[in-house]
Amino acid sequence: MTMKISPQEFSQFSSFFYDRTGIFFDESKRYFVDKRLIDRMRATNCHDVKTYLTHVGRKASAQEMQALTNSMTVNETYFFREAYQFDCLVRSMLAEVAPRKRPGETIKIWSLPCSSGEEPYSIVLYLLEYWPEISIYDVEIFGSDIDTGILASAERGLFSRRSVQNLSPDLLQRYFQRADGDRWQLNTDIRQSVSFSHVNILDPGDLARFSGVDVIFCRNLLIYFDEISRRAAAEALHGCLAPGGFLCLGHSESMSRISNLFQVRRLPEATVYQRPR
């Protein structure tokens, strides 16, 4: 049977999804949303949107809510994407963060959303390659996403040729093994250097374990939120940062238009946002 989503049903679904994730879909996303919503309706034998939302809304359907979330999130990334921010990390941000650490304290870096892992693994490679003090300090790197399927992929550390296209042959040889087909697998020690977890940035329970973070990479997430959700996300990120900690956004995002909680820092390599000390 051919299924179609009416404008009213699309609006109903958009409100439902927004309430639970903070992600807002407008009319320009109709084709993207309709296709994936119909796939989930068929998978659950629901013949209309109202029945499906009733099904997903039940507490017992948490697994389907996660499947829906996984299908509605976009994961577009590759190694060393917007590399100027990684340059900023090793040349400027860590130069301020590291001296504040007392013996035994850890530098914490968080990638959210981390998608299939290219961003947090890029951070690992940058620290190993371009930050001489990596041998002096203990560093914890976290990767989080709302999509559980993509987190499983990140933990496997298996990447396509497109994902590693910006890496030199030397980096590929030292940190990867050639896998099946035209894919590359990160070495085990690199994969084990990142801790992955499921996080909804608008769920205080998910964020409770993240505090005192020194640098957060939260790139190209806020563009999917409306003004209210952006402000809530900004407050959440501010709460997770250590005093003096830094926040990196995507090149088309600006915290200055969202919240006044952060100080704008125009460092030599990039503009970043800092929680005042």
PDB file of C-alpha atoms in Angstrom:
ATOM      1  CA  MET A   1       0.000   0.000   0.000  1.00  0.00           C
ATOM      2  CA  THR A   2       1.306   3.431  -0.936  1.00  0.00           C
ATOM      3  CA  MET A   3       1.701   5.734   2.052  1.00  0.00           C
ATOM      4  CA  LYS A   4       1.630   9.511   1.951  1.00  0.00           C
ATOM      5  CA  ILE A   5       2.182  12.053   4.703  1.00  0.00           C
ATOM      6  CA  SER A   6      -0.285  14.938   4.689  1.00  0.00           C
ATOM      7  CA  PRO A   7       0.793  18.484   5.636  1.00  0.00           C
ATOM      8  CA  GLN A   8      -1.117  18.138   8.896  1.00  0.00           C
ATOM      9  CA  GLU A   9       0.592  14.831   9.684  1.00  0.00           C
ATOM     10  CA  PHE A  10       3.988  16.304   8.857  1.00  0.00           C
ATOM     11  CA  SER A  11       3.317  19.180  11.258  1.00  0.00           C
ATOM     12  CA  GLN A  12       2.154  16.741  13.933  1.00  0.00           C
ATOM     13  CA  PHE A  13       5.265  14.607  13.539  1.00  0.00           C
ATOM     14  CA  SER A  14       7.598  17.637  13.491  1.00  0.00           C
ATOM     15  CA  SER A  15       6.171  18.839  16.804  1.00  0.00           C
ATOM     16  CA  PHE A  16       6.473  15.367  18.314  1.00  0.00           C
ATOM     17  CA  PHE A  17      10.098  14.965  17.221  1.00  0.00           C
ATOM     18  CA  TYR A  18      11.014  18.486  18.275  1.00  0.00           C
ATOM     19  CA  ASP A  19       9.624  17.952  21.781  1.00  0.00           C
ATOM     20  CA  ARG A  20      11.848  14.914  22.266  1.00  0.00           C
ATOM     21  CA  THR A  21      15.061  15.912  20.503  1.00  0.00           C
ATOM     22  CA  GLY A  22      15.067  19.680  19.984  1.00  0.00           C
ATOM     23  CA  ILE A  23      15.542  19.079  16.256  1.00  0.00           C
ATOM     24  CA  PHE A  24      13.099  21.050  14.136  1.00  0.00           C
ATOM     25  CA  PHE A  25      12.043  20.057  10.609  1.00  0.00           C
ATOM     26  CA  ASP A  26      10.419  22.695   8.421  1.00  0.00           C
ATOM     27  CA  GLU A  27       8.715  22.247   5.051  1.00  0.00           C
ATOM     28  CA  SER A  28      12.044  22.281   3.225  1.00  0.00           C
ATOM     29  CA  LYS A  29      12.836  18.899   4.837  1.00  0.00           C
ATOM     30  CA  ARG A  30       9.612  17.214   3.699  1.00  0.00           C
ATOM     31  CA  TYR A  31      11.177  14.733   1.278  1.00  0.00           C
ATOM     32  CA  PHE A  32      13.886  13.728   3.761  1.00  0.00           C
ATOM     33  CA  VAL A  33      11.446  13.322   6.656  1.00  0.00           C
ATOM     34  CA  ASP A  34       8.582  11.669   4.766  1.00  0.00           C
ATOM     35  CA  LYS A  35      10.758   8.913   3.325  1.00  0.00           C
ATOM     36  CA  ARG A  36      12.283   7.954   6.663  1.00  0.00           C
ATOM     37  CA  LEU A  37       9.024   8.283   8.580  1.00  0.00           C
ATOM     38  CA  ILE A  38       7.237   5.982   6.142  1.00  0.00           C
ATOM     39  CA  ASP A  39      10.060   3.448   6.493  1.00  0.00           C
ATOM     40  CA  ARG A  40       9.581   3.404  10.265  1.00  0.00           C
ATOM     41  CA  MET A  41       5.785   3.175   9.945  1.00  0.00           C
ATOM     42  CA  ARG A  42       6.121   0.143   7.704  1.00  0.00           C
ATOM     43  CA  ALA A  43       8.637  -1.457  10.068  1.00  0.00           C
ATOM     44  CA  THR A  44       6.132  -1.175  12.923  1.00  0.00           C
ATOM     45  CA  ASN A  45       3.014  -2.047  10.881  1.00  0.00           C
ATOM     46  CA  CYS A  46       1.464   1.368  11.513  1.00  0.00           C
ATOM     47  CA  HIS A  47      -0.686   2.634   8.646  1.00  0.00           C
ATOM     48  CA  ASP A  48      -0.994   6.288   9.630  1.00  0.00           C
ATOM     49  CA  VAL A  49       1.053   8.875  11.499  1.00  0.00           C
ATOM     50  CA  LYS A  50      -1.326   9.129  14.452  1.00  0.00           C
ATOM     51  CA  THR A  51      -1.086   5.391  15.148  1.00  0.00           C
ATOM     52  CA  TYR A  52       2.679   5.458  14.778  1.00  0.00           C
ATOM     53  CA  LEU A  53       3.146   8.392  17.166  1.00  0.00           C
ATOM     54  CA  THR A  54       0.893   6.694  19.692  1.00  0.00           C
ATOM     55  CA  HIS A  55       3.055   3.591  19.376  1.00  0.00           C
ATOM     56  CA  VAL A  56       6.331   5.519  19.746  1.00  0.00           C
ATOM     57  CA  GLY A  57       4.965   7.564  22.643  1.00  0.00           C
ATOM     58  CA  ARG A  58       4.479   4.529  24.862  1.00  0.00           C
ATOM     59  CA  LYS A  59       7.176   3.976  27.462  1.00  0.00           C
ATOM     60  CA  ALA A  60       7.578   0.431  26.231  1.00  0.00           C
ATOM     61  CA  SER A  61       8.558   1.738  22.775  1.00  0.00           C
ATOM     62  CA  ALA A  62      11.851   3.374  23.761  1.00  0.00           C
ATOM     63  CA  GLN A  63      13.637   1.122  21.274  1.00  0.00           C
ATOM     64  CA  GLU A  64      11.476   2.387  18.413  1.00  0.00           C
ATOM     65  CA  MET A  65      12.010   6.001  19.488  1.00  0.00           C
ATOM     66  CA  GLN A  66      15.739   5.400  19.232  1.00  0.00           C
ATOM     67  CA  ALA A  67      15.344   3.730  15.825  1.00  0.00           C
ATOM     68  CA  LEU A  68      13.340   6.753  14.655  1.00  0.00           C
ATOM     69  CA  THR A  69      15.986   9.153  15.976  1.00  0.00           C
ATOM     70  CA  ASN A  70      18.742   7.186  14.273  1.00  0.00           C
ATOM     71  CA  SER A  71      16.914   7.357  10.956  1.00  0.00           C
ATOM     72  CA  MET A  72      16.249  11.106  11.198  1.00  0.00           C
ATOM     73  CA  THR A  73      19.768  12.276  12.000  1.00  0.00           C
ATOM     74  CA  VAL A  74      22.279  13.175   9.285  1.00  0.00           C
ATOM     75  CA  ASN A  75      25.881  11.982   9.628  1.00  0.00           C
ATOM     76  CA  GLU A  76      28.133  13.799   7.180  1.00  0.00           C
ATOM     77  CA  THR A  77      31.772  14.000   8.220  1.00  0.00           C
ATOM     78  CA  TYR A  78      35.362  13.084   7.388  1.00  0.00           C
ATOM     79  CA  PHE A  79      38.814  13.271   8.949  1.00  0.00           C
ATOM     80  CA  PHE A  80      40.354  16.731   9.469  1.00  0.00           C
ATOM     81  CA  ARG A  81      37.142  18.511   8.494  1.00  0.00           C
ATOM     82  CA  GLU A  82      37.503  22.270   9.158  1.00  0.00           C
ATOM     83  CA  ALA A  83      41.054  21.519  10.239  1.00  0.00           C
ATOM     84  CA  TYR A  84      41.779  25.132  11.212  1.00  0.00           C
ATOM     85  CA  GLN A  85      39.939  24.450  14.476  1.00  0.00           C
ATOM     86  CA  PHE A  86      42.207  21.496  15.245  1.00  0.00           C
ATOM     87  CA  ASP A  87      45.155  23.819  14.539  1.00  0.00           C
ATOM     88  CA  CYS A  88      43.608  26.250  17.008  1.00  0.00           C
ATOM     89  CA  LEU A  89      43.293  23.457  19.570  1.00  0.00           C
ATOM     90  CA  VAL A  90      46.974  22.488  19.531  1.00  0.00           C
ATOM     91  CA  ARG A  91      48.422  25.983  19.025  1.00  0.00           C
ATOM     92  CA  SER A  92      46.199  28.282  21.083  1.00  0.00           C
ATOM     93  CA  MET A  93      43.471  26.686  23.203  1.00  0.00           C
ATOM     94  CA  LEU A  94      45.636  24.066  24.887  1.00  0.00           C
ATOM     95  CA  ALA A  95      48.297  26.706  25.508  1.00  0.00           C
ATOM     96  CA  GLU A  96      45.784  28.311  27.885  1.00  0.00           C
ATOM     97  CA  VAL A  97      44.198  25.142  29.247  1.00  0.00           C
ATOM     98  CA  ALA A  98      47.294  23.072  30.043  1.00  0.00           C
ATOM     99  CA  PRO A  99      49.103  25.503  32.389  1.00  0.00           C
ATOM    100  CA  ARG A 100      45.994  25.656  34.598  1.00  0.00           C
ATOM    101  CA  LYS A 101      46.142  21.937  35.316  1.00  0.00           C
ATOM    102  CA  ARG A 102      47.540  20.742  38.628  1.00  0.00           C
ATOM    103  CA  PRO A 103      49.509  17.476  38.856  1.00  0.00           C
ATOM    104  CA  GLY A 104      47.169  14.538  38.345  1.00  0.00           C
ATOM    105  CA  GLU A 105      44.418  16.585  36.661  1.00  0.00           C
ATOM    106  CA  THR A 106      43.181  15.531  33.242  1.00  0.00           C
ATOM    107  CA  ILE A 107      42.523  17.623  30.139  1.00  0.00           C
ATOM    108  CA  LYS A 108      39.032  16.780  28.873  1.00  0.00           C
ATOM    109  CA  ILE A 109      38.008  17.198  25.226  1.00  0.00           C
ATOM    110  CA  TRP A 110      34.478  16.362  24.034  1.00  0.00           C
ATOM    111  CA  SER A 111      33.117  15.914  20.493  1.00  0.00           C
ATOM    112  CA  LEU A 112      29.331  16.321  20.270  1.00  0.00           C
ATOM    113  CA  PRO A 113      27.801  15.165  17.970  1.00  0.00           C
ATOM    114  CA  CYS A 114      30.628  12.836  17.042  1.00  0.00           C
ATOM    115  CA  SER A 115      28.803  11.014  14.227  1.00  0.00           C
ATOM    116  CA  SER A 116      30.824   8.021  12.983  1.00  0.00           C
ATOM    117  CA  GLY A 117      33.927   9.086  14.901  1.00  0.00           C
ATOM    118  CA  GLU A 118      35.976  11.053  12.388  1.00  0.00           C
ATOM    119  CA  GLU A 119      35.995  14.192  14.566  1.00  0.00           C
ATOM    120  CA  PRO A 120      37.156  12.739  17.911  1.00  0.00           C
ATOM    121  CA  TYR A 121      39.651  10.500  16.139  1.00  0.00           C
ATOM    122  CA  SER A 122      40.931  13.561  14.240  1.00  0.00           C
ATOM    123  CA  ILE A 123      41.508  15.206  17.618  1.00  0.00           C
ATOM    124  CA  VAL A 124      43.549  12.186  18.733  1.00  0.00           C
ATOM    125  CA  LEU A 125      45.683  12.290  15.600  1.00  0.00           C
ATOM    126  CA  TYR A 126      46.229  16.050  15.881  1.00  0.00           C
ATOM    127  CA  LEU A 127      47.364  15.737  19.485  1.00  0.00           C
ATOM    128  CA  LEU A 128      49.761  12.933  18.611  1.00  0.00           C
ATOM    129  CA  GLU A 129      51.147  14.681  15.563  1.00  0.00           C
ATOM    130  CA  TYR A 130      51.132  18.374  16.418  1.00  0.00           C
ATOM    131  CA  TRP A 131      51.039  18.880  20.202  1.00  0.00           C
ATOM    132  CA  PRO A 132      54.493  18.248  21.707  1.00  0.00           C
ATOM    133  CA  GLU A 133      53.135  18.294  25.276  1.00  0.00           C
ATOM    134  CA  ILE A 134      50.923  15.249  24.726  1.00  0.00           C
ATOM    135  CA  SER A 135      53.564  13.197  26.549  1.00  0.00           C
ATOM    136  CA  ILE A 136      53.285  15.425  29.636  1.00  0.00           C
ATOM    137  CA  TYR A 137      49.536  15.620  30.209  1.00  0.00           C
ATOM    138  CA  ASP A 138      46.796  13.050  30.619  1.00  0.00           C
ATOM    139  CA  VAL A 139      44.033  13.698  28.071  1.00  0.00           C
ATOM    140  CA  GLU A 140      40.545  12.190  27.989  1.00  0.00           C
ATOM    141  CA  ILE A 141      38.618  12.386  24.734  1.00  0.00           C
ATOM    142  CA  PHE A 142      34.879  11.759  24.597  1.00  0.00           C
ATOM    143  CA  GLY A 143      32.589  11.298  21.612  1.00  0.00           C
ATOM    144  CA  SER A 144      28.806  11.501  21.953  1.00  0.00           C
ATOM    145  CA  ASP A 145      25.844  11.349  19.617  1.00  0.00           C
ATOM    146  CA  ILE A 146      22.081  10.897  19.762  1.00  0.00           C
ATOM    147  CA  ASP A 147      22.270   8.160  17.102  1.00  0.00           C
ATOM    148  CA  THR A 148      23.141   4.796  18.675  1.00  0.00           C
ATOM    149  CA  GLY A 149      23.724   3.153  15.296  1.00  0.00           C
ATOM    150  CA  ILE A 150      26.363   5.668  14.302  1.00  0.00           C
ATOM    151  CA  LEU A 151      28.055   5.292  17.701  1.00  0.00           C
ATOM    152  CA  ALA A 152      28.477   1.566  17.060  1.00  0.00           C
ATOM    153  CA  SER A 153      30.084   2.441  13.735  1.00  0.00           C
ATOM    154  CA  ALA A 154      32.402   4.939  15.457  1.00  0.00           C
ATOM    155  CA  GLU A 155      33.604   2.319  17.906  1.00  0.00           C
ATOM    156  CA  ARG A 156      34.461  -0.044  15.043  1.00  0.00           C
ATOM    157  CA  GLY A 157      36.702   2.621  13.507  1.00  0.00           C
ATOM    158  CA  LEU A 158      36.208   1.395   9.945  1.00  0.00           C
ATOM    159  CA  PHE A 159      36.199   4.185   7.339  1.00  0.00           C
ATOM    160  CA  SER A 160      35.672   4.668   3.619  1.00  0.00           C
ATOM    161  CA  ARG A 161      38.189   6.166   1.243  1.00  0.00           C
ATOM    162  CA  ARG A 162      36.148   9.389   1.252  1.00  0.00           C
ATOM    163  CA  SER A 163      36.375   9.655   5.060  1.00  0.00           C
ATOM    164  CA  VAL A 164      40.180   9.516   5.008  1.00  0.00           C
ATOM    165  CA  GLN A 165      40.713  11.548   1.836  1.00  0.00           C
ATOM    166  CA  ASN A 166      42.399  14.429   3.714  1.00  0.00           C
ATOM    167  CA  LEU A 167      44.934  12.195   5.435  1.00  0.00           C
ATOM    168  CA  SER A 168      48.438  11.851   4.031  1.00  0.00           C
ATOM    169  CA  PRO A 169      49.742   8.418   2.995  1.00  0.00           C
ATOM    170  CA  ASP A 170      52.116   8.630   5.958  1.00  0.00           C
ATOM    171  CA  LEU A 171      49.262   9.069   8.460  1.00  0.00           C
ATOM    172  CA  LEU A 172      47.310   6.244   6.856  1.00  0.00           C
ATOM    173  CA  GLN A 173      50.299   3.937   7.094  1.00  0.00           C
ATOM    174  CA  ARG A 174      51.027   4.745  10.745  1.00  0.00           C
ATOM    175  CA  TYR A 175      47.530   4.830  12.202  1.00  0.00           C
ATOM    176  CA  PHE A 176      45.389   2.593   9.953  1.00  0.00           C
ATOM    177  CA  GLN A 177      45.266  -0.878   8.504  1.00  0.00           C
ATOM    178  CA  ARG A 178      43.855  -1.575   5.042  1.00  0.00           C
ATOM    179  CA  ALA A 179      40.564  -3.429   5.468  1.00  0.00           C
ATOM    180  CA  ASP A 180      38.174  -5.123   3.070  1.00  0.00           C
ATOM    181  CA  GLY A 181      37.426  -3.355  -0.181  1.00  0.00           C
ATOM    182  CA  ASP A 182      38.528   0.277  -0.147  1.00  0.00           C
ATOM    183  CA  ARG A 183      38.130   0.804   3.594  1.00  0.00           C
ATOM    184  CA  TRP A 184      40.589   1.624   6.336  1.00  0.00           C
ATOM    185  CA  GLN A 185      40.531   0.515   9.998  1.00  0.00           C
ATOM    186  CA  LEU A 186      42.036   2.606  12.765  1.00  0.00           C
ATOM    187  CA  ASN A 187      44.602   0.889  14.931  1.00  0.00           C
ATOM    188  CA  THR A 188      43.249  -0.526  18.179  1.00  0.00           C
ATOM    189  CA  ASP A 189      45.127   1.864  20.473  1.00  0.00           C
ATOM    190  CA  ILE A 190      43.648   4.880  18.672  1.00  0.00           C
ATOM    191  CA  ARG A 191      40.126   3.438  18.835  1.00  0.00           C
ATOM    192  CA  GLN A 192      40.502   2.762  22.541  1.00  0.00           C
ATOM    193  CA  SER A 193      41.620   6.338  23.232  1.00  0.00           C
ATOM    194  CA  VAL A 194      38.071   7.694  22.703  1.00  0.00           C
ATOM    195  CA  SER A 195      35.132   6.964  25.025  1.00  0.00           C
ATOM    196  CA  PHE A 196      31.820   6.953  23.150  1.00  0.00           C
ATOM    197  CA  SER A 197      28.375   7.481  24.685  1.00  0.00           C
ATOM    198  CA  HIS A 198      24.770   8.200  23.746  1.00  0.00           C
ATOM    199  CA  VAL A 199      23.768  11.788  24.565  1.00  0.00           C
ATOM    200  CA  ASN A 200      20.786  14.013  23.846  1.00  0.00           C
ATOM    201  CA  ILE A 201      22.128  17.499  24.468  1.00  0.00           C
ATOM    202  CA  LEU A 202      18.727  18.674  25.739  1.00  0.00           C
ATOM    203  CA  ASP A 203      18.415  15.870  28.302  1.00  0.00           C
ATOM    204  CA  PRO A 204      19.943  16.935  31.652  1.00  0.00           C
ATOM    205  CA  GLY A 205      20.217  13.283  32.678  1.00  0.00           C
ATOM    206  CA  ASP A 206      22.466  12.529  29.708  1.00  0.00           C
ATOM    207  CA  LEU A 207      24.739  15.485  30.521  1.00  0.00           C
ATOM    208  CA  ALA A 208      25.086  14.830  34.248  1.00  0.00           C
ATOM    209  CA  ARG A 209      28.352  12.912  33.798  1.00  0.00           C
ATOM    210  CA  PHE A 210      30.004  15.691  31.764  1.00  0.00           C
ATOM    211  CA  SER A 211      31.497  18.448  33.865  1.00  0.00           C
ATOM    212  CA  GLY A 212      34.731  20.362  33.886  1.00  0.00           C
ATOM    213  CA  VAL A 213      35.275  19.792  30.162  1.00  0.00           C
ATOM    214  CA  ASP A 214      38.129  21.918  28.812  1.00  0.00           C
ATOM    215  CA  VAL A 215      37.267  21.954  25.085  1.00  0.00           C
ATOM    216  CA  ILE A 216      33.978  21.066  23.402  1.00  0.00           C
ATOM    217  CA  PHE A 217      33.638  20.600  19.663  1.00  0.00           C
ATOM    218  CA  CYS A 218      29.926  21.049  18.908  1.00  0.00           C
ATOM    219  CA  ARG A 219      29.957  21.683  15.181  1.00  0.00           C
ATOM    220  CA  ASN A 220      26.938  21.852  12.882  1.00  0.00           C
ATOM    221  CA  LEU A 221      24.408  20.744  15.491  1.00  0.00           C
ATOM    222  CA  LEU A 222      22.749  24.023  16.433  1.00  0.00           C
ATOM    223  CA  ILE A 223      21.743  24.674  12.809  1.00  0.00           C
ATOM    224  CA  TYR A 224      19.105  21.945  13.254  1.00  0.00           C
ATOM    225  CA  PHE A 225      17.565  23.661  16.304  1.00  0.00           C
ATOM    226  CA  ASP A 226      15.147  26.550  16.598  1.00  0.00           C
ATOM    227  CA  GLU A 227      15.900  29.607  18.748  1.00  0.00           C
ATOM    228  CA  ILE A 228      14.532  28.110  21.965  1.00  0.00           C
ATOM    229  CA  SER A 229      16.441  24.845  21.586  1.00  0.00           C
ATOM    230  CA  ARG A 230      19.642  26.673  20.635  1.00  0.00           C
ATOM    231  CA  ARG A 231      19.452  28.728  23.803  1.00  0.00           C
ATOM    232  CA  ALA A 232      18.838  25.606  25.900  1.00  0.00           C
ATOM    233  CA  ALA A 233      21.763  23.845  24.206  1.00  0.00           C
ATOM    234  CA  ALA A 234      24.027  26.852  24.831  1.00  0.00           C
ATOM    235  CA  GLU A 235      23.169  26.784  28.536  1.00  0.00           C
ATOM    236  CA  ALA A 236      23.823  23.036  28.655  1.00  0.00           C
ATOM    237  CA  LEU A 237      27.211  23.380  26.968  1.00  0.00           C
ATOM    238  CA  HIS A 238      28.140  26.266  29.263  1.00  0.00           C
ATOM    239  CA  GLY A 239      27.317  24.090  32.272  1.00  0.00           C
ATOM    240  CA  CYS A 240      29.538  21.259  31.019  1.00  0.00           C
ATOM    241  CA  LEU A 241      32.581  23.472  30.422  1.00  0.00           C
ATOM    242  CA  ALA A 242      35.200  24.183  33.039  1.00  0.00           C
ATOM    243  CA  PRO A 243      35.729  27.889  33.807  1.00  0.00           C
ATOM    244  CA  GLY A 244      37.990  29.127  31.033  1.00  0.00           C
ATOM    245  CA  GLY A 245      36.993  26.210  28.801  1.00  0.00           C
ATOM    246  CA  PHE A 246      36.481  26.613  25.056  1.00  0.00           C
ATOM    247  CA  LEU A 247      33.615  25.831  22.681  1.00  0.00           C
ATOM    248  CA  CYS A 248      34.078  25.339  18.921  1.00  0.00           C
ATOM    249  CA  LEU A 249      31.056  25.682  16.618  1.00  0.00           C
ATOM    250  CA  GLY A 250      30.617  25.050  12.890  1.00  0.00           C
ATOM    251  CA  HIS A 251      31.746  27.724  10.452  1.00  0.00           C
ATOM    252  CA  SER A 252      28.157  28.862   9.786  1.00  0.00           C
ATOM    253  CA  GLU A 253      27.189  29.008  13.479  1.00  0.00           C
ATOM    254  CA  SER A 254      27.629  31.899  15.903  1.00  0.00           C
ATOM    255  CA  MET A 255      27.074  31.786  19.646  1.00  0.00           C
ATOM    256  CA  SER A 256      26.893  35.578  19.685  1.00  0.00           C
ATOM    257  CA  ARG A 257      23.395  35.381  18.187  1.00  0.00           C
ATOM    258  CA  ILE A 258      22.271  32.726  20.675  1.00  0.00           C
ATOM    259  CA  SER A 259      23.591  33.481  24.159  1.00  0.00           C
ATOM    260  CA  ASN A 260      25.664  35.999  26.086  1.00  0.00           C
ATOM    261  CA  LEU A 261      27.064  33.338  28.422  1.00  0.00           C
ATOM    262  CA  PHE A 262      30.271  33.034  26.416  1.00  0.00           C
ATOM    263  CA  GLN A 263      33.145  35.350  25.674  1.00  0.00           C
ATOM    264  CA  VAL A 264      34.084  35.580  21.994  1.00  0.00           C
ATOM    265  CA  ARG A 265      37.766  34.781  21.485  1.00  0.00           C
ATOM    266  CA  ARG A 266      39.324  35.604  18.136  1.00  0.00           C
ATOM    267  CA  LEU A 267      42.413  33.449  18.306  1.00  0.00           C
ATOM    268  CA  PRO A 268      44.972  33.424  15.466  1.00  0.00           C
ATOM    269  CA  GLU A 269      43.592  30.234  13.896  1.00  0.00           C
ATOM    270  CA  ALA A 270      39.860  30.500  14.596  1.00  0.00           C
ATOM    271  CA  THR A 271      37.062  32.278  16.437  1.00  0.00           C
ATOM    272  CA  VAL A 272      35.966  30.248  19.444  1.00  0.00           C
ATOM    273  CA  TYR A 273      33.788  30.799  22.499  1.00  0.00           C
ATOM    274  CA  GLN A 274      35.020  30.691  26.072  1.00  0.00           C
ATOM    275  CA  ARG A 275      33.290  30.227  29.387  1.00  0.00           C
ATOM    276  CA  PRO A 276      34.518  33.138  31.532  1.00  0.00           C
ATOM    277  CA  ARG A 277      36.728  32.153  34.438  1.00  0.00           C
TER     278      ARG A 277
END
